[in-house]
Structure formats: C-alpha cells, structure tokens
Amino acid sequence: MATAVRIPTQLRPLAGGASELTVEGETVGDVLKALDAAHPGFADRLFDENGALRRFVNVFLGEEDVRFLDGLNTPVAGQSLSIVPAVAGG
Amino acid sequence: MTFVEALRCRECGKTYPVAALHVCDHCFGPLEVTYDYDAIRANVTRQTIADGPQTIWRYAALLPAEAPGAIDLGAGCTPLVRADRLASELGLGELWLKNDTVNPTGSFKDRVVSVALAKARELGFKVAACPSTGNLANSVAAHAARAGMRSVVFVPSDLEPAKIAMTAVFGCTLIAVDGTYDDVNRLCAELTDDHEDWAFVNVNVRTYYAEGSKTLAFETAEQLGWQAPDHVVAPIASGSQLTKIAKGFRELAEVGLIDASEIRISGAQADGCSPVATAFADGSDAIRPVRPNTIAKSLAIGNPADGWYALDEVRKSGGAIGSVSDDEIRDGISLLARTEGIFAETAGGVTVATLAKLAAQGVVRRDERVVAMITGHGLKTLDAITDRVGPTVTIPPTRAAFEAAYSQED
C-alpha cells in the first residue's frame, strides 16, 4: 500500500530536499523501513540501537501519535504518516 | 556581549554553532546552550549583578541573548516571601514562596519569552509565535506588542476565557485549535517547517527560550543572600522549567556566585496529567504519553518534551514527584490564599497541594529550607474556584441587616 510520509526539515537532506515521500508498507514500521531503503540514512536517524523509535522522534498516523496505537506494528490502512521532532512545547 | 560558546545536543553531545536550531540534526535530541564559565567567573560578581536592572536581565551573563536588545516588560525580580503561616499548616520549618504571579502578564512565562524574543530578533525572525496552554500565549502576545512584532498564537479551543481575552487584547492573531495542547504542539512543530521566519518561541527557539527559567534559580539564590535552598518544589508541565532551575543553581556554583551544595528538587503534577509522576512512581525511565484531563490546564501536557530530564534531575537529587486531584488543587489554591495572601492559578494549587502531600510523607522535611515555585496568577483560572467562593451573605443596605447577618456569621 502506498503511504505518504511528511518529512521534517531536519531529515529533508536525506530525501533530496523533499517535504513528502511516498513509499510502500503495511505497518508504520514497514513504511519507515521502506523510507530507509529508498533513501539510506533514515533508519539511523529514527531508530535506536534496539530498533525502537528514538526518544525524541514522534510519528503520527493521521492525527494520532503511534505510541497511543500499536507503535511500529500499527497498520497504516491508507492514512498518511508524519515524522515530527518531539522537542517542542511547554 | 554574551558568554555563549555553542549549542550542544543533550542526547548525543554533537555541537552546533549559535543559530536558529533547536533539535539535533542527528538524533532529534534537544540542544542546550553552553557558556564559557571561566570567562563568566572572571567578569561577573555579586556586585555587578546587584548593579544591574531589577529584571531577569541582571543575569544577562548567564543568558543567551544581548541585554541591550532585550524585549523587556520587566519580567523577573519577583518577591521571594517567607511563608510561616503556610509552613505551620504543613508542618514545615523554613518555607519560602517564589511569587511569580506578579510578573508583567501574571506568570513565569515572561522570563522565557523575554529571552526567546530577544534572541529571535537577533537571529532575524520576523513573527513571534507559539503553541500554548494560555500563560505563554499571554506573554508572547504582550511582548510582541511591546516590540512591535507581529504575533500568531495557537491555543486549544477549550482554554479558560481569561487566558483567551488576555491574549487577544494585545492584538495578536489568535488561532483556537480543536484539540489538546499536544495536538496544537504538533501542528506548530509542523508549521515551523513552512514558516521559516516565524519564531515559535517554545519550538524552533526553544533552546534559548528555556534558558529564561534559570532566572528562577538565580533570583532565589540572590534573594536568600547568595545561598541555595535545601529543597525546591516546582510544577512539571513539559519539564523544562524544573530542569532549568536545576541548571541555574549548578551554574551559580560553577561561576562561584554560591557555594556548591546538594539541592533536592521535587516536582508537582495533576493526577489528570501525570506522565512524569507516574514514571517516578513506577521507577521507570520511559514516560508514557497520556491524554490530559485536569483543571490545571497550564500543566496539561500529555507528552512532555523534557519529562525525562525532569525525572532525572529529581531522582539524582533525592527528591520526589507527586500528583494531586482536581479537588486537592482547589484546596491548594484556597490554602495558599488564606494563609499567605497569594492568589495562584491552578498550577500554583498543584504545587502547594503536592508540597502538602510530600510534607505529610516526610519527603519534604521540617529541617529543610524549602522554596516552592508559584508560577501563575489566580485571575487567569477563576473558573476553577468560582463554585466554591463568593459572598458570605447578601443583604439589603441597612445596618440592622448587616448586624443580623454578621452576628450569625460570627
């Protein structure tokens, strides 16, 4: 399934400057891995050494933080993803 | 001149030049301002500070923006008052309250906004912006008005009416968003990519903004005669303020303005939004985001950016993080008002009620010199208490009616 992913400024150099990419994948984890396959470097920036999302990386599926859903195993089901730096607010 | 050396990632240690950056390009960790402490030690004394203005800018050497360009409504130098009546109710000994309700727009946010917008102007930003739970909205709109900057402020649409009015009156563009603060925050984090000359003070200028909270520690120490307290109790929303208070005391010792000492730091949250208190209680390093449901809207951040650092500061220092119910928050507001004459918003109720709880548990001790941070004014959250305060009695305008009513009351 083709999923649109919004890329934050900090990661756009990896994507040739693009603010949005479209990749294939059934789950949030699949989509993020597909990003890395298409544009090597994403995985290193998004995941820690255990393969979990880094502490300061938020990923939203539609309007929802995937940490409220099933994390990387959440099916994307036609919704778009957005990667957002967590350091904001307060 | 400033004594800033660089920006440094708190997570991976990568350093960056002093620019319009707020997260590490590599790991998305938060960037911290680092200073040349040797130069500060050589140039700054208690006397040079005492000779400075009666605002946060007396500590400009330990701030990341130039004082002469400061956007200044007079934030800071708020009273540190001895609170013997409250201490006696709580079974404590030496208790002090940092009364930050008396800042220009009624909350500690004036400290961070003054620093953030001063730096934003240095960096060439054109518009002042922020996601806010209310207090920050008030302060950004006011400081932008003062500076002649355009401002665009984003708040959850269910915010207290007073905070809406206190923002809109300054002539800003006020965007009410149907969603929680965390939704608003995410929206603004995305908008920073689209509006490069907008300074979202707590997003893309957050590195500098957060430094303003150190002045709570600086003032507290100076007002105690250049001594550190034994125990500080502060509210936790994003966790930034508590983290920066700890940094502030460390810096004062580092540059020789106070003696190094162990300062315990404890945090306060509302039960309806207590992700950091929950992690503390569970002994966990992971902070699980929550959906807030509390009257303490200024603390209602379900996904706190600096929660982990606040947790770490509290644990390292031997403090604790407590949380309190909405009724306990109202009780805390009333207790503070009736014992010390200070009317605080719900966040102050959270702090006082948590202080009471930690005192009862023996975490905050009678033999400690304790400072509690009271960070926002009660007029901002009148709704929280209007159902429990009002006229004692309503009478016709006659002496007889008064005497009859008053004798019953007596």
Short mmCIF file of C-alpha atoms in Angstrom, two decimals:
data_model
loop_
_atom_site.label_atom_id
_atom_site.label_comp_id
_atom_site.label_asym_id
_atom_site.label_seq_id
_atom_site.Cartn_x
_atom_site.Cartn_y
_atom_site.Cartn_z
CA MET A 1 0.00 0.00 0.00
CA ALA A 2 1.42 3.42 -0.93
CA THR A 3 1.71 5.71 2.07
CA ALA A 4 2.59 9.41 2.08
CA VAL A 5 5.13 10.41 4.75
CA ARG A 6 5.70 14.01 5.81
CA ILE A 7 9.41 14.69 6.28
CA PRO A 8 10.56 17.34 8.79
CA THR A 9 13.19 19.91 7.85
CA GLN A 10 15.91 18.06 9.77
CA LEU A 11 15.55 14.97 7.57
CA ARG A 12 14.92 16.59 4.20
CA PRO A 13 18.60 16.47 3.17
CA LEU A 14 18.24 12.67 3.20
CA ALA A 15 15.26 12.93 0.88
CA GLY A 16 16.82 15.24 -1.70
CA GLY A 17 15.02 18.16 -0.06
CA ALA A 18 11.55 16.66 -0.40
CA SER A 19 8.96 17.54 2.26
CA GLU A 20 6.91 14.46 1.48
CA LEU A 21 7.76 10.98 0.20
CA THR A 22 5.53 8.09 -0.82
CA VAL A 23 6.61 4.55 -0.03
CA GLU A 24 5.05 1.09 0.30
CA GLY A 25 4.31 -0.71 3.56
CA GLU A 26 1.58 -2.35 5.60
CA THR A 27 2.61 -1.12 9.06
CA VAL A 28 4.21 2.03 10.43
CA GLY A 29 7.47 0.09 10.89
CA ASP A 30 7.35 -1.23 7.31
CA VAL A 31 6.82 2.26 5.93
CA LEU A 32 9.71 3.73 7.90
CA LYS A 33 11.99 0.87 6.81
CA ALA A 34 10.92 1.43 3.21
CA LEU A 35 11.95 5.07 3.61
CA ASP A 36 15.40 3.90 4.58
CA ALA A 37 15.56 1.50 1.65
CA ALA A 38 14.66 4.29 -0.78
CA HIS A 39 16.81 6.93 0.95
CA PRO A 40 19.54 5.30 3.06
CA GLY A 41 20.13 7.06 6.38
CA PHE A 42 16.59 7.34 7.67
CA ALA A 43 16.79 4.27 9.90
CA ASP A 44 19.86 5.55 11.70
CA ARG A 45 18.08 8.81 12.48
CA LEU A 46 14.73 7.34 13.51
CA PHE A 47 15.63 4.19 15.43
CA ASP A 48 17.83 3.50 18.44
CA GLU A 49 20.18 0.53 18.74
CA ASN A 50 17.26 -1.73 19.75
CA GLY A 51 15.21 -0.84 16.72
CA ALA A 52 12.72 1.26 18.71
CA LEU A 53 11.80 4.82 17.76
CA ARG A 54 14.32 7.23 19.27
CA ARG A 55 13.05 9.04 22.35
CA PHE A 56 12.76 12.39 20.60
CA VAL A 57 11.13 11.17 17.40
CA ASN A 58 7.33 11.36 17.24
CA VAL A 59 5.46 9.59 14.45
CA PHE A 60 1.83 10.38 13.80
CA LEU A 61 -0.56 8.22 11.81
CA GLY A 62 -3.24 10.63 10.68
CA GLU A 63 -3.92 12.65 13.84
CA GLU A 64 -2.68 10.04 16.31
CA ASP A 65 0.72 9.56 17.94
CA VAL A 66 1.62 5.94 17.12
CA ARG A 67 2.69 5.49 20.75
CA PHE A 68 -1.05 5.64 21.57
CA LEU A 69 -1.68 2.97 18.91
CA ASP A 70 0.29 -0.21 18.38
CA GLY A 71 3.57 1.60 17.83
CA LEU A 72 5.60 0.40 14.85
CA ASN A 73 3.18 -2.54 14.39
CA THR A 74 0.21 -0.25 13.73
CA PRO A 75 -1.32 -0.92 10.28
CA VAL A 76 -1.23 2.25 8.19
CA ALA A 77 -4.55 1.44 6.49
CA GLY A 78 -4.40 4.18 3.88
CA GLN A 79 -3.58 7.03 6.28
CA SER A 80 -0.58 9.32 5.93
CA LEU A 81 2.38 9.42 8.33
CA SER A 82 4.13 12.45 9.75
CA ILE A 83 7.57 12.45 11.40
CA VAL A 84 7.86 15.29 13.93
CA PRO A 85 10.69 16.21 16.32
CA ALA A 86 9.40 15.71 19.87
CA VAL A 87 11.28 18.60 21.38
CA ALA A 88 8.60 21.24 21.46
CA GLY A 89 6.20 22.84 23.81
CA GLY A 90 5.83 23.85 27.41
CA MET B 1 28.38 40.60 24.87
CA THR B 2 27.22 37.13 25.71
CA PHE B 3 29.32 34.29 27.05
CA VAL B 4 27.63 31.66 24.93
CA GLU B 5 30.02 29.12 23.45
CA ALA B 6 27.85 26.81 21.39
CA LEU B 7 24.76 24.62 21.28
CA ARG B 8 25.18 21.01 22.36
CA CYS B 9 22.87 18.03 21.97
CA ARG B 10 21.81 16.67 25.35
CA GLU B 11 21.50 13.19 23.91
CA CYS B 12 24.49 12.58 21.66
CA GLY B 13 26.75 15.52 22.52
CA LYS B 14 27.09 16.82 18.96
CA THR B 15 27.81 20.57 18.97
CA TYR B 16 26.39 23.29 16.75
CA PRO B 17 27.02 26.98 16.21
CA VAL B 18 24.72 29.51 17.88
CA ALA B 19 21.98 29.67 15.26
CA ALA B 20 18.28 29.13 14.71
CA LEU B 21 18.39 25.47 15.72
CA HIS B 22 16.51 23.61 18.39
CA VAL B 23 16.96 19.88 17.81
CA CYS B 24 19.98 17.83 16.94
CA ASP B 25 20.04 17.05 13.21
CA HIS B 26 21.32 13.61 14.00
CA CYS B 27 19.19 12.18 16.83
CA PHE B 28 16.47 14.83 17.29
CA GLY B 29 17.66 15.39 20.86
CA PRO B 30 17.23 18.85 22.42
CA LEU B 31 20.06 21.37 22.07
CA GLU B 32 21.43 23.05 25.19
CA VAL B 33 23.21 26.39 25.35
CA THR B 34 26.76 26.10 26.69
CA TYR B 35 28.70 29.01 28.13
CA ASP B 36 32.29 29.98 28.82
CA TYR B 37 32.03 29.66 32.57
CA ASP B 38 35.66 30.66 33.17
CA ALA B 39 35.02 33.98 31.45
CA ILE B 40 31.80 34.49 33.40
CA ARG B 41 33.60 33.75 36.66
CA ALA B 42 36.23 36.34 35.75
CA ASN B 43 33.72 39.02 34.77
CA VAL B 44 30.63 38.62 36.93
CA THR B 45 30.35 39.24 40.66
CA ARG B 46 27.51 39.59 43.11
CA GLN B 47 28.10 43.32 42.87
CA THR B 48 27.89 43.54 39.06
CA ILE B 49 24.60 41.68 39.30
CA ALA B 50 23.33 43.94 42.07
CA ASP B 51 24.17 46.94 39.87
CA GLY B 52 22.00 45.56 37.05
CA PRO B 53 18.33 46.21 36.34
CA GLN B 54 15.51 44.92 38.56
CA THR B 55 14.59 42.33 35.91
CA ILE B 56 15.88 38.98 34.68
CA TRP B 57 18.39 40.93 32.58
CA ARG B 58 20.58 41.50 35.67
CA TYR B 59 21.70 37.91 34.92
CA ALA B 60 22.40 38.59 31.24
CA ALA B 61 25.87 37.00 31.50
CA LEU B 62 24.17 33.65 32.06
CA LEU B 63 21.55 34.17 29.35
CA PRO B 64 21.91 33.57 25.61
CA ALA B 65 20.77 36.97 24.28
CA GLU B 66 22.11 40.50 24.42
CA ALA B 67 20.58 42.55 27.24
CA PRO B 68 20.52 45.84 25.32
CA GLY B 69 18.30 44.31 22.64
CA ALA B 70 16.02 42.65 25.15
CA ILE B 71 12.30 42.81 24.65
CA ASP B 72 11.55 43.82 28.17
CA LEU B 73 8.29 44.29 30.02
CA GLY B 74 10.11 43.93 33.34
CA ALA B 75 9.97 40.18 33.85
CA GLY B 76 11.57 38.79 36.97
CA CYS B 77 12.81 40.08 40.30
CA THR B 78 9.57 38.82 41.78
CA PRO B 79 9.23 38.53 45.56
CA LEU B 80 10.61 35.58 47.49
CA VAL B 81 8.41 35.63 50.58
CA ARG B 82 8.81 33.73 53.83
CA ALA B 83 5.64 31.68 54.34
CA ASP B 84 5.45 30.91 58.06
CA ARG B 85 1.67 30.52 58.21
CA LEU B 86 1.61 28.03 55.35
CA ALA B 87 4.66 26.26 56.78
CA SER B 88 2.90 25.84 60.08
CA GLU B 89 -0.20 24.35 58.39
CA LEU B 90 2.01 21.89 56.53
CA GLY B 91 4.24 21.03 59.47
CA LEU B 92 7.28 22.53 57.79
CA GLY B 93 10.01 24.79 59.17
CA GLU B 94 11.56 27.37 56.84
CA LEU B 95 9.34 27.74 53.77
CA TRP B 96 9.68 30.37 51.06
CA LEU B 97 7.42 31.10 48.11
CA LYS B 98 8.76 32.46 44.84
CA ASN B 99 5.77 34.60 43.93
CA ASP B 100 5.97 34.62 40.13
CA THR B 101 2.30 35.55 39.85
CA VAL B 102 3.42 39.19 39.83
CA ASN B 103 5.24 39.10 36.51
CA PRO B 104 4.01 41.53 33.82
CA THR B 105 1.50 39.09 32.32
CA GLY B 106 0.96 37.14 35.51
CA SER B 107 3.18 34.10 35.07
CA PHE B 108 6.79 32.90 34.91
CA LYS B 109 6.42 32.71 31.13
CA ASP B 110 7.52 36.34 30.90
CA ARG B 111 11.01 35.16 31.83
CA VAL B 112 11.32 32.72 28.96
CA VAL B 113 9.54 34.89 26.41
CA SER B 114 11.72 37.92 27.08
CA VAL B 115 14.80 35.79 26.39
CA ALA B 116 13.26 33.98 23.42
CA LEU B 117 12.11 37.07 21.57
CA ALA B 118 15.32 38.97 22.28
CA LYS B 119 17.20 36.08 20.68
CA ALA B 120 14.63 35.68 17.91
CA ARG B 121 15.17 39.27 16.88
CA GLU B 122 18.96 38.79 16.91
CA LEU B 123 18.50 35.76 14.67
CA GLY B 124 16.33 37.69 12.22
CA PHE B 125 12.93 36.13 12.85
CA LYS B 126 10.02 38.38 11.86
CA VAL B 127 6.97 36.91 13.61
CA ALA B 128 6.52 35.78 17.23
CA ALA B 129 4.51 32.59 17.57
CA CYS B 130 3.83 29.70 19.93
CA PRO B 131 1.59 26.80 20.83
CA SER B 132 0.32 27.50 24.33
CA THR B 133 -1.82 26.33 27.21
CA GLY B 134 -2.51 30.01 27.91
CA ASN B 135 0.18 31.63 30.00
CA LEU B 136 2.68 31.54 27.19
CA ALA B 137 0.06 32.92 24.80
CA ASN B 138 -0.49 35.90 27.10
CA SER B 139 3.21 36.56 27.37
CA VAL B 140 4.11 36.16 23.69
CA ALA B 141 1.27 38.44 22.61
CA ALA B 142 2.26 41.09 25.16
CA HIS B 143 5.99 41.02 24.45
CA ALA B 144 5.37 41.05 20.69
CA ALA B 145 3.12 44.09 21.12
CA ARG B 146 5.86 45.77 23.14
CA ALA B 147 8.42 45.01 20.44
CA GLY B 148 6.17 45.93 17.52
CA MET B 149 6.39 42.38 16.19
CA ARG B 150 3.52 40.54 14.60
CA SER B 151 2.38 37.55 16.65
CA VAL B 152 0.45 34.40 15.84
CA VAL B 153 -0.60 32.32 18.83
CA PHE B 154 -2.13 28.83 18.83
CA VAL B 155 -4.18 27.54 21.77
CA PRO B 156 -6.58 24.66 22.46
CA SER B 157 -10.11 25.95 21.83
CA ASP B 158 -11.30 24.90 25.32
CA LEU B 159 -8.93 27.28 27.11
CA GLU B 160 -10.07 29.38 30.09
CA PRO B 161 -11.87 32.58 28.90
CA ALA B 162 -9.48 34.80 30.85
CA LYS B 163 -6.48 33.41 29.02
CA ILE B 164 -8.19 33.90 25.65
CA ALA B 165 -9.03 37.52 26.47
CA MET B 166 -5.60 38.20 27.98
CA THR B 167 -4.02 37.09 24.71
CA ALA B 168 -6.38 38.61 22.16
CA VAL B 169 -6.30 42.04 23.82
CA PHE B 170 -2.69 42.51 22.68
CA GLY B 171 -3.75 42.43 19.05
CA CYS B 172 -2.26 39.11 18.07
CA THR B 173 -3.64 36.62 15.58
CA LEU B 174 -5.15 34.03 17.94
CA ILE B 175 -5.79 30.62 16.44
CA ALA B 176 -8.05 28.38 18.57
CA VAL B 177 -7.46 24.76 17.63
CA ASP B 178 -9.99 21.98 18.25
CA GLY B 179 -7.72 19.55 20.06
CA THR B 180 -5.49 19.10 23.08
CA TYR B 181 -2.35 21.07 23.75
CA ASP B 182 -0.36 18.14 22.36
CA ASP B 183 -2.31 18.45 19.10
CA VAL B 184 -1.56 22.17 18.98
CA ASN B 185 2.07 21.48 19.71
CA ARG B 186 2.36 19.01 16.87
CA LEU B 187 0.68 21.43 14.47
CA CYS B 188 3.16 24.15 15.38
CA ALA B 189 6.13 21.77 15.10
CA GLU B 190 5.00 21.10 11.52
CA LEU B 191 4.35 24.78 10.80
CA THR B 192 7.93 25.72 11.74
CA ASP B 193 8.97 23.92 8.54
CA ASP B 194 6.61 26.06 6.44
CA HIS B 195 7.20 29.47 8.03
CA GLU B 196 10.92 29.90 8.32
CA ASP B 197 10.88 33.47 9.60
CA TRP B 198 8.45 32.70 12.42
CA ALA B 199 9.91 32.28 15.89
CA PHE B 200 7.78 29.68 17.62
CA VAL B 201 9.32 30.52 20.97
CA ASN B 202 8.89 27.06 22.50
CA VAL B 203 9.57 25.12 19.32
CA ASN B 204 12.26 26.43 17.00
CA VAL B 205 13.62 28.96 19.54
CA ARG B 206 13.13 26.62 22.48
CA THR B 207 16.86 26.19 23.12
CA TYR B 208 17.13 29.88 24.01
CA TYR B 209 13.64 30.29 25.46
CA ALA B 210 14.13 27.55 28.05
CA GLU B 211 17.22 29.31 29.43
CA GLY B 212 14.95 32.05 30.82
CA SER B 213 13.70 29.68 33.53
CA LYS B 214 17.19 29.57 35.05
CA THR B 215 16.47 33.06 36.39
CA LEU B 216 14.06 31.49 38.91
CA ALA B 217 17.10 29.82 40.48
CA PHE B 218 19.32 32.90 40.11
CA GLU B 219 16.82 35.16 41.87
CA THR B 220 16.04 32.64 44.57
CA ALA B 221 19.72 32.32 45.45
CA GLU B 222 20.33 36.07 45.37
CA GLN B 223 17.23 36.73 47.50
CA LEU B 224 18.41 34.18 50.04
CA GLY B 225 21.64 36.17 50.38
CA TRP B 226 23.50 34.14 47.74
CA GLN B 227 22.67 30.82 49.29
CA ALA B 228 20.98 27.82 47.79
CA PRO B 229 17.86 26.35 49.37
CA ASP B 230 17.85 22.73 50.54
CA HIS B 231 14.75 21.70 48.62
CA VAL B 232 12.88 23.24 45.69
CA VAL B 233 9.36 22.23 44.70
CA ALA B 234 8.27 23.14 41.17
CA PRO B 235 5.40 22.18 38.87
CA ILE B 236 6.05 19.95 35.86
CA ALA B 237 4.35 20.55 32.50
CA SER B 238 6.93 19.95 29.75
CA GLY B 239 9.58 19.52 32.45
CA SER B 240 11.66 22.37 31.06
CA GLN B 241 11.24 24.75 33.99
CA LEU B 242 12.29 22.23 36.64
CA THR B 243 15.26 21.12 34.53
CA LYS B 244 16.42 24.70 34.05
CA ILE B 245 16.02 25.57 37.73
CA ALA B 246 18.46 22.75 38.47
CA LYS B 247 20.81 24.01 35.74
CA GLY B 248 20.56 27.54 37.16
CA PHE B 249 21.74 26.53 40.63
CA ARG B 250 24.56 24.43 39.13
CA GLU B 251 25.73 27.38 37.04
CA LEU B 252 25.78 29.72 40.05
CA ALA B 253 28.08 27.29 41.83
CA GLU B 254 30.16 26.80 38.68
CA VAL B 255 30.87 30.54 38.36
CA GLY B 256 31.48 30.96 42.09
CA LEU B 257 28.40 33.01 43.00
CA ILE B 258 27.20 30.42 45.52
CA ASP B 259 28.86 27.51 47.29
CA ALA B 260 28.22 24.14 45.67
CA SER B 261 25.65 22.20 47.65
CA GLU B 262 23.21 19.37 47.28
CA ILE B 263 19.81 20.78 46.35
CA ARG B 264 16.86 18.40 46.37
CA ILE B 265 14.30 19.07 43.69
CA SER B 266 10.75 17.77 43.74
CA GLY B 267 8.08 18.00 41.06
CA ALA B 268 4.32 18.52 41.09
CA GLN B 269 1.73 17.30 38.60
CA ALA B 270 -2.05 16.98 38.42
CA ASP B 271 -3.49 13.45 38.61
CA GLY B 272 -5.28 14.18 35.34
CA CYS B 273 -1.95 14.68 33.55
CA SER B 274 0.83 12.96 35.44
CA PRO B 275 3.06 11.10 32.99
CA VAL B 276 6.24 12.15 34.82
CA ALA B 277 4.87 11.43 38.31
CA THR B 278 3.73 8.03 37.06
CA ALA B 279 7.17 7.19 35.69
CA PHE B 280 8.69 8.31 39.00
CA ALA B 281 6.30 6.14 41.00
CA ASP B 282 6.92 3.16 38.71
CA GLY B 283 10.68 3.55 38.86
CA SER B 284 10.57 3.66 35.07
CA ASP B 285 12.75 5.52 32.59
CA ALA B 286 10.03 5.55 29.96
CA ILE B 287 7.47 8.32 30.06
CA ARG B 288 4.21 7.13 28.55
CA PRO B 289 2.23 9.94 26.93
CA VAL B 290 -1.25 10.50 28.38
CA ARG B 291 -4.41 12.33 27.33
CA PRO B 292 -4.81 15.16 29.83
CA ASN B 293 -7.99 15.67 31.84
CA THR B 294 -7.42 18.22 34.59
CA ILE B 295 -8.42 21.73 35.65
CA ALA B 296 -4.69 22.55 35.70
CA LYS B 297 -4.67 23.35 32.00
CA SER B 298 -1.37 25.20 32.13
CA LEU B 299 0.25 21.90 33.14
CA ALA B 300 -1.78 19.73 30.75
CA ILE B 301 0.99 18.45 28.52
CA GLY B 302 0.45 14.74 27.94
CA ASN B 303 3.69 14.23 26.02
CA PRO B 304 6.27 16.32 27.92
CA ALA B 305 9.37 17.09 25.85
CA ASP B 306 11.68 17.44 28.86
CA GLY B 307 9.85 14.94 31.07
CA TRP B 308 12.75 12.54 31.06
CA TYR B 309 15.24 15.22 32.06
CA ALA B 310 12.98 16.46 34.85
CA LEU B 311 12.65 12.90 36.12
CA ASP B 312 16.42 12.51 36.02
CA GLU B 313 17.05 15.77 37.94
CA VAL B 314 14.54 14.78 40.62
CA ARG B 315 15.94 11.27 41.02
CA LYS B 316 19.57 12.42 41.09
CA SER B 317 18.77 14.99 43.75
CA GLY B 318 16.84 12.68 46.05
CA GLY B 319 13.53 14.49 45.56
CA ALA B 320 10.17 13.06 44.56
CA ILE B 321 7.35 13.77 42.10
CA GLY B 322 3.82 13.81 43.45
CA SER B 323 0.45 14.35 41.87
CA VAL B 324 -2.85 15.69 43.18
CA SER B 325 -6.54 15.56 42.27
CA ASP B 326 -8.59 18.49 40.96
CA ASP B 327 -10.19 18.92 44.40
CA GLU B 328 -6.78 18.92 46.05
CA ILE B 329 -5.71 21.57 43.51
CA ARG B 330 -8.66 23.77 44.53
CA ASP B 331 -7.81 23.17 48.19
CA GLY B 332 -4.21 24.15 47.45
CA ILE B 333 -5.31 27.43 45.86
CA SER B 334 -7.51 28.21 48.88
CA LEU B 335 -4.87 27.23 51.42
CA LEU B 336 -2.22 29.43 49.79
CA ALA B 337 -4.62 32.37 49.51
CA ARG B 338 -5.90 32.18 53.07
CA THR B 339 -2.54 31.60 54.74
CA GLU B 340 -0.24 33.82 52.69
CA GLY B 341 -2.38 36.27 50.71
CA ILE B 342 -1.21 34.94 47.35
CA PHE B 343 -3.81 34.03 44.76
CA ALA B 344 -2.35 31.46 42.37
CA GLU B 345 -3.74 29.80 39.28
CA THR B 346 -4.37 26.07 39.18
CA ALA B 347 -0.67 25.30 38.62
CA GLY B 348 0.05 27.02 41.95
CA GLY B 349 -2.65 24.87 43.51
CA VAL B 350 -0.88 21.81 42.12
CA THR B 351 2.41 22.93 43.62
CA VAL B 352 1.01 23.76 47.06
CA ALA B 353 -1.11 20.60 47.24
CA THR B 354 1.83 18.45 46.16
CA LEU B 355 4.06 20.22 48.68
CA ALA B 356 1.47 19.38 51.35
CA LYS B 357 1.45 15.76 50.28
CA LEU B 358 5.25 15.46 50.16
CA ALA B 359 5.50 17.16 53.56
CA ALA B 360 2.98 14.69 55.04
CA GLN B 361 5.02 11.83 53.57
CA GLY B 362 8.21 13.20 55.09
CA VAL B 363 9.82 13.71 51.68
CA VAL B 364 9.94 17.47 52.20
CA ARG B 365 11.32 17.83 55.72
CA ARG B 366 10.89 20.24 58.58
CA ASP B 367 14.65 20.74 58.88
CA GLU B 368 14.98 21.88 55.27
CA ARG B 369 14.96 25.37 53.82
CA VAL B 370 12.24 24.88 51.21
CA VAL B 371 11.33 27.05 48.22
CA ALA B 372 8.08 26.47 46.30
CA MET B 373 7.62 28.00 42.85
CA ILE B 374 4.23 29.72 42.48
CA THR B 375 4.21 30.37 38.77
CA GLY B 376 0.90 31.94 37.68
CA HIS B 377 -1.82 34.31 38.89
CA GLY B 378 -5.23 33.14 40.09
CA LEU B 379 -7.17 35.63 37.97
CA LYS B 380 -6.21 33.53 34.95
CA THR B 381 -8.17 30.49 36.17
CA LEU B 382 -11.08 31.99 38.11
CA ASP B 383 -13.39 29.26 36.81
CA ALA B 384 -11.55 26.71 38.94
CA ILE B 385 -12.78 28.24 42.18
CA THR B 386 -15.91 30.29 41.39
CA ASP B 387 -18.18 27.49 42.56
CA ARG B 388 -16.56 27.48 46.00
CA VAL B 389 -16.02 31.16 46.72
CA GLY B 390 -18.49 34.04 46.68
CA PRO B 391 -20.29 36.44 49.01
CA THR B 392 -20.64 35.14 52.55
CA VAL B 393 -24.12 36.64 52.63
CA THR B 394 -26.22 39.07 50.55
CA ILE B 395 -28.15 41.70 52.49
CA PRO B 396 -30.26 44.84 51.97
CA PRO B 397 -28.31 48.09 52.59
CA THR B 398 -29.24 48.58 56.25
CA ARG B 399 -27.19 48.43 59.45
CA ALA B 400 -29.72 46.11 61.04
CA ALA B 401 -29.45 43.62 58.22
CA PHE B 402 -25.69 43.71 58.44
CA GLU B 403 -25.61 43.23 62.20
CA ALA B 404 -28.09 40.37 61.97
CA ALA B 405 -26.14 38.62 59.24
CA TYR B 406 -22.72 39.29 60.77
CA SER B 407 -23.66 38.08 64.24
CA GLN B 408 -24.86 34.82 62.72
CA GLU B 409 -21.65 34.52 60.77
CA ASP B 410 -19.58 35.23 63.87
#
